[in-house]
mmCIF file with all atom_site columns, C-alpha atoms and ligand atoms in Angstrom:
data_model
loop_
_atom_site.group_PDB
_atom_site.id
_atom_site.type_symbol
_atom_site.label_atom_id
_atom_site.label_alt_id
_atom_site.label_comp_id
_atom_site.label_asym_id
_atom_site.label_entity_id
_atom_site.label_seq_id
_atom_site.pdbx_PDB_ins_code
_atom_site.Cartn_x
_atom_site.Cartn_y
_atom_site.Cartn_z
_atom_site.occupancy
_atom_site.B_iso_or_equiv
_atom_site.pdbx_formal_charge
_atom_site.auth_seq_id
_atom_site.auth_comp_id
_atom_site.auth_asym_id
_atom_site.auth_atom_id
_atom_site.pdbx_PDB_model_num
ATOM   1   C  CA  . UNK A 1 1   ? -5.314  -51.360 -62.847 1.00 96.00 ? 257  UNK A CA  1
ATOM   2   C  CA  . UNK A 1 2   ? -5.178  -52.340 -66.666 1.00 98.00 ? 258  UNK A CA  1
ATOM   3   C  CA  . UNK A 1 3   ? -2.717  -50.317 -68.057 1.00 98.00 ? 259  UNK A CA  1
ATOM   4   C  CA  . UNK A 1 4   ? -2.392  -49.661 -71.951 1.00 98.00 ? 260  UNK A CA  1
ATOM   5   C  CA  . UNK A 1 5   ? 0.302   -51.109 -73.634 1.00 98.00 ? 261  UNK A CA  1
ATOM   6   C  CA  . UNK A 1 6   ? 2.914   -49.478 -75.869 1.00 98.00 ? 262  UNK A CA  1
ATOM   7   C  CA  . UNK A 1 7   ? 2.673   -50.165 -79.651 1.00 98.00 ? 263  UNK A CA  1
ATOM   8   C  CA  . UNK A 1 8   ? 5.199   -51.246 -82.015 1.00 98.00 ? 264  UNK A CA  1
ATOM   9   C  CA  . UNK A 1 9   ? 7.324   -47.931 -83.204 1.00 97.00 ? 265  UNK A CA  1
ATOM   10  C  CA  . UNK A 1 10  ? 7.319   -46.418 -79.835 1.00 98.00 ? 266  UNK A CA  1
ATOM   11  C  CA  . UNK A 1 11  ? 10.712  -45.618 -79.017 1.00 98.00 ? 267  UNK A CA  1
ATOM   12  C  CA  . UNK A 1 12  ? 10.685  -47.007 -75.488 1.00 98.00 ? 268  UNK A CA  1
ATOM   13  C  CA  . UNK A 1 13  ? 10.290  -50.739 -77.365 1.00 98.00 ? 269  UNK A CA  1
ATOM   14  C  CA  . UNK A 1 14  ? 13.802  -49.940 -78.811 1.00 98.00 ? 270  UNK A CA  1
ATOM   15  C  CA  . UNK A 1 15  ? 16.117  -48.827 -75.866 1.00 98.00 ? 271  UNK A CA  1
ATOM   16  C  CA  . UNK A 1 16  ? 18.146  -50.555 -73.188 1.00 98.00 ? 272  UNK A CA  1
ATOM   17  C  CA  . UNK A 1 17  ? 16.183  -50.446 -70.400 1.00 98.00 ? 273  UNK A CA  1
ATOM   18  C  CA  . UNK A 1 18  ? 17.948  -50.106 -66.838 1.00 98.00 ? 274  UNK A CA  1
ATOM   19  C  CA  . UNK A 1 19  ? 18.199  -52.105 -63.530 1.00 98.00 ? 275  UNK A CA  1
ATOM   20  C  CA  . UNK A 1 20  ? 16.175  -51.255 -60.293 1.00 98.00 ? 276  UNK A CA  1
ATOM   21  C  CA  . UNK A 1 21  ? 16.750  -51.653 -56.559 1.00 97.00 ? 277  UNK A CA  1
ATOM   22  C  CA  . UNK A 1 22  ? 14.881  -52.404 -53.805 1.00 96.00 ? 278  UNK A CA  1
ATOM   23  C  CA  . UNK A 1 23  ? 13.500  -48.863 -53.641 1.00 96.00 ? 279  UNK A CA  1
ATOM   24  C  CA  . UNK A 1 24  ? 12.243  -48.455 -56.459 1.00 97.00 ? 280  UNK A CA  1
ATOM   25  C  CA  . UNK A 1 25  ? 8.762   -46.931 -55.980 1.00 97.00 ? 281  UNK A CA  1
ATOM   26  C  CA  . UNK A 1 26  ? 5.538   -48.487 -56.507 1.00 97.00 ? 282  UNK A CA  1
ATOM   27  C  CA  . UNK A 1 27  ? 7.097   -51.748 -57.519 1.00 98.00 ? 283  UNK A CA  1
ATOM   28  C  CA  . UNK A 1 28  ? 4.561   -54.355 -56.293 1.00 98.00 ? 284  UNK A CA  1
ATOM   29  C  CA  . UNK A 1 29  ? 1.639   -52.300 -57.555 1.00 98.00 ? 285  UNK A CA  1
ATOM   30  C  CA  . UNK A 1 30  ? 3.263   -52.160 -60.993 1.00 98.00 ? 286  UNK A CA  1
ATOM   31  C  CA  . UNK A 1 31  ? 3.617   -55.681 -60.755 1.00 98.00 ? 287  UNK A CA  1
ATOM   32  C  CA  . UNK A 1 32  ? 0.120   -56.523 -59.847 1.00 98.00 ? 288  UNK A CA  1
ATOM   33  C  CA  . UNK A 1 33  ? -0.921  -54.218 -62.551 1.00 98.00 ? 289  UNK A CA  1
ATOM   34  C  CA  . UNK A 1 34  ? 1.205   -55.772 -65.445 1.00 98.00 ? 290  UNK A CA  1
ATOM   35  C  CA  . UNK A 1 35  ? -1.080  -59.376 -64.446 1.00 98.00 ? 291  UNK A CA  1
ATOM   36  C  CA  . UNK A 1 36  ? -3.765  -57.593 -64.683 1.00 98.00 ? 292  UNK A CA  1
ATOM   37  C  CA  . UNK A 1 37  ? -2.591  -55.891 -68.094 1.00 98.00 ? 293  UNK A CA  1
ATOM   38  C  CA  . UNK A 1 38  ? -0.986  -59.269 -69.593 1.00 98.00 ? 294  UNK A CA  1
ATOM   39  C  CA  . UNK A 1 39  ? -4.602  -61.279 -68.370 1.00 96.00 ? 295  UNK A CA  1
ATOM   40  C  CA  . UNK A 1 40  ? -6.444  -58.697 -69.649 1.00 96.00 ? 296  UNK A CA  1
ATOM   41  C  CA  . UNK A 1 41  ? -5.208  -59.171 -73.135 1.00 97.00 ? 297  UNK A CA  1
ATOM   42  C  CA  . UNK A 1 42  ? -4.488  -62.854 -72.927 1.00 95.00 ? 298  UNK A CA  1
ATOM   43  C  CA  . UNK A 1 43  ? -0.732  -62.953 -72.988 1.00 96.00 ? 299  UNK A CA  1
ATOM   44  C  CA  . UNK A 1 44  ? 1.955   -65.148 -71.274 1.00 95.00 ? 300  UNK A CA  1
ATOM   45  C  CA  . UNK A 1 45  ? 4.395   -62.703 -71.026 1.00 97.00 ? 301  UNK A CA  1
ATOM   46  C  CA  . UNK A 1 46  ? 4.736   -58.924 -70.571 1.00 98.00 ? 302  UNK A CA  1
ATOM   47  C  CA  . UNK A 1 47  ? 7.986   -56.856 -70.105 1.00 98.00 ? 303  UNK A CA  1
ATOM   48  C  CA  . UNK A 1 48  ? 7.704   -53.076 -68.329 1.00 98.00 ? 304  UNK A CA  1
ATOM   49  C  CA  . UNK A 1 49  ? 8.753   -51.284 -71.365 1.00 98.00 ? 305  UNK A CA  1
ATOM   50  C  CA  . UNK A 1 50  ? 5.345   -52.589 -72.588 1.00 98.00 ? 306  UNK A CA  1
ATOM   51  C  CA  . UNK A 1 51  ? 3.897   -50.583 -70.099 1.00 98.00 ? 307  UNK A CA  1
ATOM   52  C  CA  . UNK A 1 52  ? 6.246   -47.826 -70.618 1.00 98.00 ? 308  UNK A CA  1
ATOM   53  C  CA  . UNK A 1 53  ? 8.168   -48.211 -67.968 1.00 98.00 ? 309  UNK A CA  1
ATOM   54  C  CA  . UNK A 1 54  ? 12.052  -48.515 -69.362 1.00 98.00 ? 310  UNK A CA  1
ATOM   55  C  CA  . UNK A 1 55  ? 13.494  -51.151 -66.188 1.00 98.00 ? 311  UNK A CA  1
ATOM   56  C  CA  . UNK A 1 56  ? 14.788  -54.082 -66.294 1.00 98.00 ? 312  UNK A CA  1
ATOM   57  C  CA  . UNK A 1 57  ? 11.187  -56.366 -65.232 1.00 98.00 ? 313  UNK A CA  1
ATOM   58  C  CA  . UNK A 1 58  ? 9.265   -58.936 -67.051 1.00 98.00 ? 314  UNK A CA  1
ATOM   59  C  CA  . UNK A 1 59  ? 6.246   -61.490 -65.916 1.00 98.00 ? 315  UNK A CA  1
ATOM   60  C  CA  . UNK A 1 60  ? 5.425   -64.622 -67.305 1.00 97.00 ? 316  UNK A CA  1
ATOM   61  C  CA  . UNK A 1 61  ? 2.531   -66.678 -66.671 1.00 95.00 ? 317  UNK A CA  1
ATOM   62  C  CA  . UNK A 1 62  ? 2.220   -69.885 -69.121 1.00 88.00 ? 318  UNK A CA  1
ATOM   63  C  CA  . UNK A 1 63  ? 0.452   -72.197 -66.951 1.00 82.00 ? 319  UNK A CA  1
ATOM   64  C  CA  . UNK A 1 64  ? -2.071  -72.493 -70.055 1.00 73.00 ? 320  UNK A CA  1
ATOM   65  C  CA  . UNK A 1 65  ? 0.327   -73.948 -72.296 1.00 73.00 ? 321  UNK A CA  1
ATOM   66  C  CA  . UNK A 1 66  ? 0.679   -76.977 -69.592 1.00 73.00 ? 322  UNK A CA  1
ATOM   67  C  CA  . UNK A 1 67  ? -2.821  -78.103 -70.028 1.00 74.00 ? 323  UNK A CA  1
ATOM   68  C  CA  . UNK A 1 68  ? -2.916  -81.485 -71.257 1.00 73.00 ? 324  UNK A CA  1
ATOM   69  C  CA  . UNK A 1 69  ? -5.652  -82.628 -73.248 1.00 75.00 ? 325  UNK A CA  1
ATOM   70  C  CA  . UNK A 1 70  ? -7.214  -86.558 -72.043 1.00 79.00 ? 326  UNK A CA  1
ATOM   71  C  CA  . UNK A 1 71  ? -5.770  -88.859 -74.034 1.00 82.00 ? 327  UNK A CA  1
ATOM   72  C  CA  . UNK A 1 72  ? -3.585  -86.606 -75.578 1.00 82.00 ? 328  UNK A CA  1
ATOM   73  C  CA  . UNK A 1 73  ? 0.741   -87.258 -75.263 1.00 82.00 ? 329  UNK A CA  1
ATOM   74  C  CA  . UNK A 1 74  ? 1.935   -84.425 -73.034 1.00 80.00 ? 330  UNK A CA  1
ATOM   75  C  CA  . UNK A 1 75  ? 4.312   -82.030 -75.315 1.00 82.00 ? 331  UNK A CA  1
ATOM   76  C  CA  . UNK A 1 76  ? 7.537   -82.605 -74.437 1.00 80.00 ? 332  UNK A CA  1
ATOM   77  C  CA  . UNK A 1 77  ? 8.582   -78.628 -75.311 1.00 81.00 ? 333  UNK A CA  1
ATOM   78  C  CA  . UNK A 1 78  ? 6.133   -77.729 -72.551 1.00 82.00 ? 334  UNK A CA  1
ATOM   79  C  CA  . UNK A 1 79  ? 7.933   -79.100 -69.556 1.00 79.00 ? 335  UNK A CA  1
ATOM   80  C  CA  . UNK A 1 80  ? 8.346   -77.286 -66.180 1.00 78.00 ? 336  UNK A CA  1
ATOM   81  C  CA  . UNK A 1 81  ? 5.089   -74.787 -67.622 1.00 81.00 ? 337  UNK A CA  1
ATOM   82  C  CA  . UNK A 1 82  ? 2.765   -76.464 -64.662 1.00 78.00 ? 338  UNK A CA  1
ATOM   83  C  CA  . UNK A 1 83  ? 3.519   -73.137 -62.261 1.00 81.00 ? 339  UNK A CA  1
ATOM   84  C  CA  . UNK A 1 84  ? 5.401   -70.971 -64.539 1.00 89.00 ? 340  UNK A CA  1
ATOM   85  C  CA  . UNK A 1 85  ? 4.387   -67.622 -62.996 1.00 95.00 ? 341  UNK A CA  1
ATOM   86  C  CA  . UNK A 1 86  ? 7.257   -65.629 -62.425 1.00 97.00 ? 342  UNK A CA  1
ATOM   87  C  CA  . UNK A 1 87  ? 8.509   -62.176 -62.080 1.00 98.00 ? 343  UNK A CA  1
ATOM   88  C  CA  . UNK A 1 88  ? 11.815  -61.471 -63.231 1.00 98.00 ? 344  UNK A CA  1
ATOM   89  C  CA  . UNK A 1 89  ? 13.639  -58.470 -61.768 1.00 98.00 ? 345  UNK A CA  1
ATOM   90  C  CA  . UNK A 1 90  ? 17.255  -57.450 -63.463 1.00 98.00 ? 346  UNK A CA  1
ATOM   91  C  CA  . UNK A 1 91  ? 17.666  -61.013 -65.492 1.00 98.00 ? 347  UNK A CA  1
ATOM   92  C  CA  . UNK A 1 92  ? 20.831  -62.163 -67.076 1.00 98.00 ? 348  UNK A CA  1
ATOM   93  C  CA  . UNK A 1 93  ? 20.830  -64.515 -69.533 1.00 98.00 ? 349  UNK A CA  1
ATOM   94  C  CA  . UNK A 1 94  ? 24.375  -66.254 -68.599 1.00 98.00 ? 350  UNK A CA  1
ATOM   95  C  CA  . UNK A 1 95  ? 23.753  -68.620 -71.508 1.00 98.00 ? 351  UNK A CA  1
ATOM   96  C  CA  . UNK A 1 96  ? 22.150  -69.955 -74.534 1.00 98.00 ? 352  UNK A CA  1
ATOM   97  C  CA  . UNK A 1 97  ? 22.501  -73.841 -75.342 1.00 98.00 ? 353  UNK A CA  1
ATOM   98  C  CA  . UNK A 1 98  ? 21.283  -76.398 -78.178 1.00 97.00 ? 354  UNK A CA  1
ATOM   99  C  CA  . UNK A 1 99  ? 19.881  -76.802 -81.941 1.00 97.00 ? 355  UNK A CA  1
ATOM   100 C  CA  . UNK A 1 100 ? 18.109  -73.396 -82.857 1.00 97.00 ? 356  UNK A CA  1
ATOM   101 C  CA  . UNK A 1 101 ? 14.544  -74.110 -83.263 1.00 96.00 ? 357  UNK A CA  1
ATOM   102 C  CA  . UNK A 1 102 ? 11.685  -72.311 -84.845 1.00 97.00 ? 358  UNK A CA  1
ATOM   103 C  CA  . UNK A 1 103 ? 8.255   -71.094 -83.257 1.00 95.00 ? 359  UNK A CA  1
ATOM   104 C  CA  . UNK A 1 104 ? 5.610   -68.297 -84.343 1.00 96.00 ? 360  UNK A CA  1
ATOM   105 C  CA  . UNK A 1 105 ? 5.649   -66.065 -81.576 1.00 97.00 ? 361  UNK A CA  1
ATOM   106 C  CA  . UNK A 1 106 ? 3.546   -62.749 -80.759 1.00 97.00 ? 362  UNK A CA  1
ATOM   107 C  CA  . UNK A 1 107 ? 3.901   -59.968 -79.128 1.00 98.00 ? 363  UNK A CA  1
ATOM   108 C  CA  . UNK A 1 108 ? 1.337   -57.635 -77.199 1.00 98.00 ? 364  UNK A CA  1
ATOM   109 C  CA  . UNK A 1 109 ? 3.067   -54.710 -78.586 1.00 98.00 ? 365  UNK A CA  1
ATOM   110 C  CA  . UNK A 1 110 ? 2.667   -56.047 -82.028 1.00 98.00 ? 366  UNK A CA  1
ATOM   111 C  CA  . UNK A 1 111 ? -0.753  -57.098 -82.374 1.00 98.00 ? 367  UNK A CA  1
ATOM   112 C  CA  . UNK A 1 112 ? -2.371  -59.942 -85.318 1.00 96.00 ? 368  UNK A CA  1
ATOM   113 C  CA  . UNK A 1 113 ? 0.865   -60.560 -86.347 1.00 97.00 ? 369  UNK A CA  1
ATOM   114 C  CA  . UNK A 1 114 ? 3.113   -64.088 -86.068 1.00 97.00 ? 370  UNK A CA  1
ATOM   115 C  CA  . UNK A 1 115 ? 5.934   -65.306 -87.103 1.00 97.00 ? 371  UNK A CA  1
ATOM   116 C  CA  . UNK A 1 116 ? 8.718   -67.840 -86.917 1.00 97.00 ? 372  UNK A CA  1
ATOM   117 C  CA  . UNK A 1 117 ? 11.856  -66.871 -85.057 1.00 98.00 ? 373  UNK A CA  1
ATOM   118 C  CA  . UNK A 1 118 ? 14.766  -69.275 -84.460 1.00 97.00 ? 374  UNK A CA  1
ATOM   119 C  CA  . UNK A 1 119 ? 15.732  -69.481 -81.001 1.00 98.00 ? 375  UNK A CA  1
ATOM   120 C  CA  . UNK A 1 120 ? 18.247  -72.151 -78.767 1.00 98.00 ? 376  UNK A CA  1
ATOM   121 C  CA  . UNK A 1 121 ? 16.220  -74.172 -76.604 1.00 96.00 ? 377  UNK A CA  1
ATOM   122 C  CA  . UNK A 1 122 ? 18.017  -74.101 -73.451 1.00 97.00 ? 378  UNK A CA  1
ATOM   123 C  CA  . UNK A 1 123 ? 18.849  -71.476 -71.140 1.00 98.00 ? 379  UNK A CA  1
ATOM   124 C  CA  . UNK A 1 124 ? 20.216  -70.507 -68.111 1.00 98.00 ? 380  UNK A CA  1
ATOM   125 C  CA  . UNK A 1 125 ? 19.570  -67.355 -66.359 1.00 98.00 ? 381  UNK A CA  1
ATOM   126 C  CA  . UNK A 1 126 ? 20.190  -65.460 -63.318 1.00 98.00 ? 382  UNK A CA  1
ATOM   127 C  CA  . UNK A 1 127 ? 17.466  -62.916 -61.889 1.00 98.00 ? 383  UNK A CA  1
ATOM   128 C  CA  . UNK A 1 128 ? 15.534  -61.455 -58.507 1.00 98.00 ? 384  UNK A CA  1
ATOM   129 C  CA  . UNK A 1 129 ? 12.087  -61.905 -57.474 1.00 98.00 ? 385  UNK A CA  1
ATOM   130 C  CA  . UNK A 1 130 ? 9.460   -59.829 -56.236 1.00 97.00 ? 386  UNK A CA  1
ATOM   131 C  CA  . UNK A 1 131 ? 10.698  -60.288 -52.656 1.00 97.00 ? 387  UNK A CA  1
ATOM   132 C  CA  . UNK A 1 132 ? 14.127  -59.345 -53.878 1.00 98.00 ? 388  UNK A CA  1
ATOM   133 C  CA  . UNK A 1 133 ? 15.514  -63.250 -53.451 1.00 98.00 ? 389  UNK A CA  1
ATOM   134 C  CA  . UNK A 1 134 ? 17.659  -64.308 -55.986 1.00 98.00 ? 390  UNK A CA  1
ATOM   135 C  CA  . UNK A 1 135 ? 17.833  -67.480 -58.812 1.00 98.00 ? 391  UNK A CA  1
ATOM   136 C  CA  . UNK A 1 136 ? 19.737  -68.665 -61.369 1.00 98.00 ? 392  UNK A CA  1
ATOM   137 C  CA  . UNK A 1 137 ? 17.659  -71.325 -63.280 1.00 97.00 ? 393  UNK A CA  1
ATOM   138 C  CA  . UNK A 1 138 ? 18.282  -73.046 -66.232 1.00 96.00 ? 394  UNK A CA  1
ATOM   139 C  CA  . UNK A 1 139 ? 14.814  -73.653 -68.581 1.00 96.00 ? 395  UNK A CA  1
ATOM   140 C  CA  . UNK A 1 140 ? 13.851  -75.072 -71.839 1.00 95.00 ? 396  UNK A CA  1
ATOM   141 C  CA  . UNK A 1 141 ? 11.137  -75.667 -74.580 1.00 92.00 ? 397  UNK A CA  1
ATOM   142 C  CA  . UNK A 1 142 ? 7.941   -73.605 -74.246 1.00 93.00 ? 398  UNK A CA  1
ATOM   143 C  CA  . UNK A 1 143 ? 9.325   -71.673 -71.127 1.00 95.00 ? 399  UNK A CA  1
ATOM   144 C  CA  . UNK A 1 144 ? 12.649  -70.576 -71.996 1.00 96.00 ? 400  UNK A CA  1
ATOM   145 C  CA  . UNK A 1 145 ? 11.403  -69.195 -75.317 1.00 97.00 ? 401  UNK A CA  1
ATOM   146 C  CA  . UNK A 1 146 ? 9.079   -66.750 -73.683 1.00 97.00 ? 402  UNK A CA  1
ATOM   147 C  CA  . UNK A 1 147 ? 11.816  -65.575 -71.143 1.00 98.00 ? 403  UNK A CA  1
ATOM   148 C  CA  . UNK A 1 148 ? 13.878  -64.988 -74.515 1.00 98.00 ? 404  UNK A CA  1
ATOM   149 C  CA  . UNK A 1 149 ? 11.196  -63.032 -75.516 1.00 98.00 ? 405  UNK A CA  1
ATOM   150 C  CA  . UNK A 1 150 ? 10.839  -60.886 -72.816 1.00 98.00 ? 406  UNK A CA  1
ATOM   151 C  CA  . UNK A 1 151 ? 14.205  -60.784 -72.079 1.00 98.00 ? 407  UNK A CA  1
ATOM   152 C  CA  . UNK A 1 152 ? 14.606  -58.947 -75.388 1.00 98.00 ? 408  UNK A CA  1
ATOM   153 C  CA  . UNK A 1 153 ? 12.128  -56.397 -74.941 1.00 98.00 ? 409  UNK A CA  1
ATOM   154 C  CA  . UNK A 1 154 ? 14.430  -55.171 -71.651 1.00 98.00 ? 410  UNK A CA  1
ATOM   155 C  CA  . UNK A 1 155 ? 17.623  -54.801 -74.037 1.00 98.00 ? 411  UNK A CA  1
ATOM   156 C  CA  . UNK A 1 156 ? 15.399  -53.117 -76.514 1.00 98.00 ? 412  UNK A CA  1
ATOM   157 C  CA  . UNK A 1 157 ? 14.984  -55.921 -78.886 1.00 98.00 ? 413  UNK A CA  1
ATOM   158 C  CA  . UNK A 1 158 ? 11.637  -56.844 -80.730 1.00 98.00 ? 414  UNK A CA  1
ATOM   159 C  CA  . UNK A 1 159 ? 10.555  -60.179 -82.601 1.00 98.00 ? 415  UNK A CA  1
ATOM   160 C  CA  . UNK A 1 160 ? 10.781  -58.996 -85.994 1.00 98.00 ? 416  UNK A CA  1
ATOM   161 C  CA  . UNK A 1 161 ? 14.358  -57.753 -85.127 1.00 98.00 ? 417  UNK A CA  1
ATOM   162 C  CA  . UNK A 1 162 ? 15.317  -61.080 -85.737 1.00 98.00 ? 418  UNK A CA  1
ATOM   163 C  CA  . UNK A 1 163 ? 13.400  -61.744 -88.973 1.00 97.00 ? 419  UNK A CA  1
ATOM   164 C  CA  . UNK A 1 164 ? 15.303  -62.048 -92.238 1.00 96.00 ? 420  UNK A CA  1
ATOM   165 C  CA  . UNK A 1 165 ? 14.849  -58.672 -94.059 1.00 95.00 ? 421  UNK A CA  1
ATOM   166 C  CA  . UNK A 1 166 ? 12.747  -60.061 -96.854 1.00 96.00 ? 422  UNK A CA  1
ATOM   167 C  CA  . UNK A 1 167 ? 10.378  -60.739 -94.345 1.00 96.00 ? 423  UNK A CA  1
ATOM   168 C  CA  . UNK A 1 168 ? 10.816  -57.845 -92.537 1.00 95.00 ? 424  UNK A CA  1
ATOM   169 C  CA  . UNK A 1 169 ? 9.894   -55.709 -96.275 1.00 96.00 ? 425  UNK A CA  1
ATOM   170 C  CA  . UNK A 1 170 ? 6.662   -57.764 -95.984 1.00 97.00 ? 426  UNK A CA  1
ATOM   171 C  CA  . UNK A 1 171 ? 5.434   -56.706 -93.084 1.00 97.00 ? 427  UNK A CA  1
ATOM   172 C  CA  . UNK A 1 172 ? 6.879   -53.094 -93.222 1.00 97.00 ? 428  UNK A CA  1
ATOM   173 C  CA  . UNK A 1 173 ? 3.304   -52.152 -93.862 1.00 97.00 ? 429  UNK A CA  1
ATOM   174 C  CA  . UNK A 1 174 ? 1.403   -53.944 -91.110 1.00 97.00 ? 430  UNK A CA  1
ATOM   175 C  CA  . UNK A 1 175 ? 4.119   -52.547 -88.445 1.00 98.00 ? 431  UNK A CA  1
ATOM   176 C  CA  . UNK A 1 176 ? 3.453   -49.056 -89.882 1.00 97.00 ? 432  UNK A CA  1
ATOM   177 C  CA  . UNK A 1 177 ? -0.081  -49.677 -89.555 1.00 97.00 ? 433  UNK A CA  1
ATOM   178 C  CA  . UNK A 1 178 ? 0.157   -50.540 -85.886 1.00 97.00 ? 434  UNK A CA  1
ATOM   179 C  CA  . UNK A 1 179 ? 2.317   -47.432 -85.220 1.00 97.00 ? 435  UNK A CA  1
ATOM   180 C  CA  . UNK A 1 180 ? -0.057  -45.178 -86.219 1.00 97.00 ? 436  UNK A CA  1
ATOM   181 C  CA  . UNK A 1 181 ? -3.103  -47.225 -84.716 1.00 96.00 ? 437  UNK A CA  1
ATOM   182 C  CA  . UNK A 1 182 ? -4.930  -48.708 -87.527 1.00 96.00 ? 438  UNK A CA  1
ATOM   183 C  CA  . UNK A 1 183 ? -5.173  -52.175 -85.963 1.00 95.00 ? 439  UNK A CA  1
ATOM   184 C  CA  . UNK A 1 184 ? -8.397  -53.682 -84.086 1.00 94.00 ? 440  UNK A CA  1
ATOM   185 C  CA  . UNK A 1 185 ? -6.227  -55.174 -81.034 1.00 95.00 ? 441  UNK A CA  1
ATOM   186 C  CA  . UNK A 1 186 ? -8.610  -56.212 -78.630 1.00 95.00 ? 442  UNK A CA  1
ATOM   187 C  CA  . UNK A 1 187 ? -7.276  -53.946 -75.475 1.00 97.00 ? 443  UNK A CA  1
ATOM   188 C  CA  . UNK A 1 188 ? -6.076  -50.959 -74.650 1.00 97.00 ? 444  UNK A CA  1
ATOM   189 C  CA  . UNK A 1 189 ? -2.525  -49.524 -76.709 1.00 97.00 ? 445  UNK A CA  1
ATOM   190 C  CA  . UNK A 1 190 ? -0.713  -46.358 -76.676 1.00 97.00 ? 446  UNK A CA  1
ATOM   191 C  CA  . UNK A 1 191 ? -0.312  -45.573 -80.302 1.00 97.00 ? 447  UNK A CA  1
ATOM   192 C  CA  . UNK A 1 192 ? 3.318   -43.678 -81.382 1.00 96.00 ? 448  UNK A CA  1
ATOM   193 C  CA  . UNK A 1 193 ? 1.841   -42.546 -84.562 1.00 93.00 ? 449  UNK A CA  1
ATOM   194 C  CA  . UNK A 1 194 ? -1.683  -42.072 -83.907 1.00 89.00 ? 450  UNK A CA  1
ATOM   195 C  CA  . UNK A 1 195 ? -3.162  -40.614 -86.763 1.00 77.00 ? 451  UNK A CA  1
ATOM   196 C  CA  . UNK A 1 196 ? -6.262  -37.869 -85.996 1.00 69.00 ? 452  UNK A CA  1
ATOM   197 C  CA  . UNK A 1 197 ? -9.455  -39.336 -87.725 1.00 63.00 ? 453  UNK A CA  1
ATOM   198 C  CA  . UNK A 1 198 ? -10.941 -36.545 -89.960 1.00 57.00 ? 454  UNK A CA  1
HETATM 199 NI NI1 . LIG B 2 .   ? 6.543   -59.134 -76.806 1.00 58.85 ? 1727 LIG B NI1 1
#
């Protein structure tokens, strides 16, 4: 089932969000539904607080981004992308490594808008699967940039959070917008603000 997905300015975006156990109910079905939800509206990454569900659970799938174009050099940043679908259950981050690097990244929750954030390329990180088995992985490029930005949305961090607040003034507007629903995202959203039309 395609489930709508929580707008910028809705408070579940901004808290902590808590670990699970194995018993938590209807876990595989709210995984299969957040593909659904993240294919649905063409994403590569979708965290449960999206969904509004306040745990600590994100998916990824960026196999997309691995496509290489004939006669085209492969991107280096995209490495390890081939079968990146995952499902990340109580992450860590244990630790961030190398030259911060800028990339205009998106968010579902934040529709039409982009912008540069500066993020280390390397990571290493610690999580459970859907059949409860655990990792601890270390990524880069392409791949450990959208675990950072999932990973955020589980401690309650968003994108523009990390925009300088000049930037942040000039979008102030746009976000608002969003909150209340005047944006034409193309899939379903759960508005905070939602503004009766008269
Ligand atoms: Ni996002």
């Amino acid at each position: 089932m395609v489930l709508p997905i929580v707008a910028y300015g809705s408070p579940i975006l901004k808290k902590e969000a808590e670990e699970i156990d194995e018993n938590y109910e209807g876990l595989d079905q709210l995984i299969a539904d957040m593909f659904e939800t993240m294919y649905e509206a063409s994403g590569v990454g979708l965290a449960a607080p999206q969904v509004d569900r306040s745990i600590r659970l994100f998916i990824v799938d960026a196999s997309p981004f691995a496509e290489v174009e004939e006669g085209e050099e492969p991107d280096p940043m995209a490495k390890g992308l081939e079968n990146f679908k995952k499902v990340f259950i109580n992450p860590i981050i244990e630790d961030e490594s190398g030259e911060e690097w800028a990339f205009a990244e998106g968010c579902l929750s934040i529709p039409k808008i982009r912008e540069e954030v500066m993020r280390k390329p390397n990571i290493k990180i610690t999580y459970y699967d859907a059949a409860w088995n655990f990792y601890e992985e270390e990524y880069e490029g392409y791949a450990a940039r959208i675990i950072q930005h999932e990973y955020d949305h589980i401690e309650g961090i968003l994108f523009t959070d990390h925009l300088s607040p000049l930037k942040r003034r000039i979008l102030k507007k746009k976000l608002t917008n969003i909150s209340k629903g005047e944006v034409d995202a193309p899939y379903r959203m759960k508005f905070p603000n939602l503004q009766k039309k008269r």
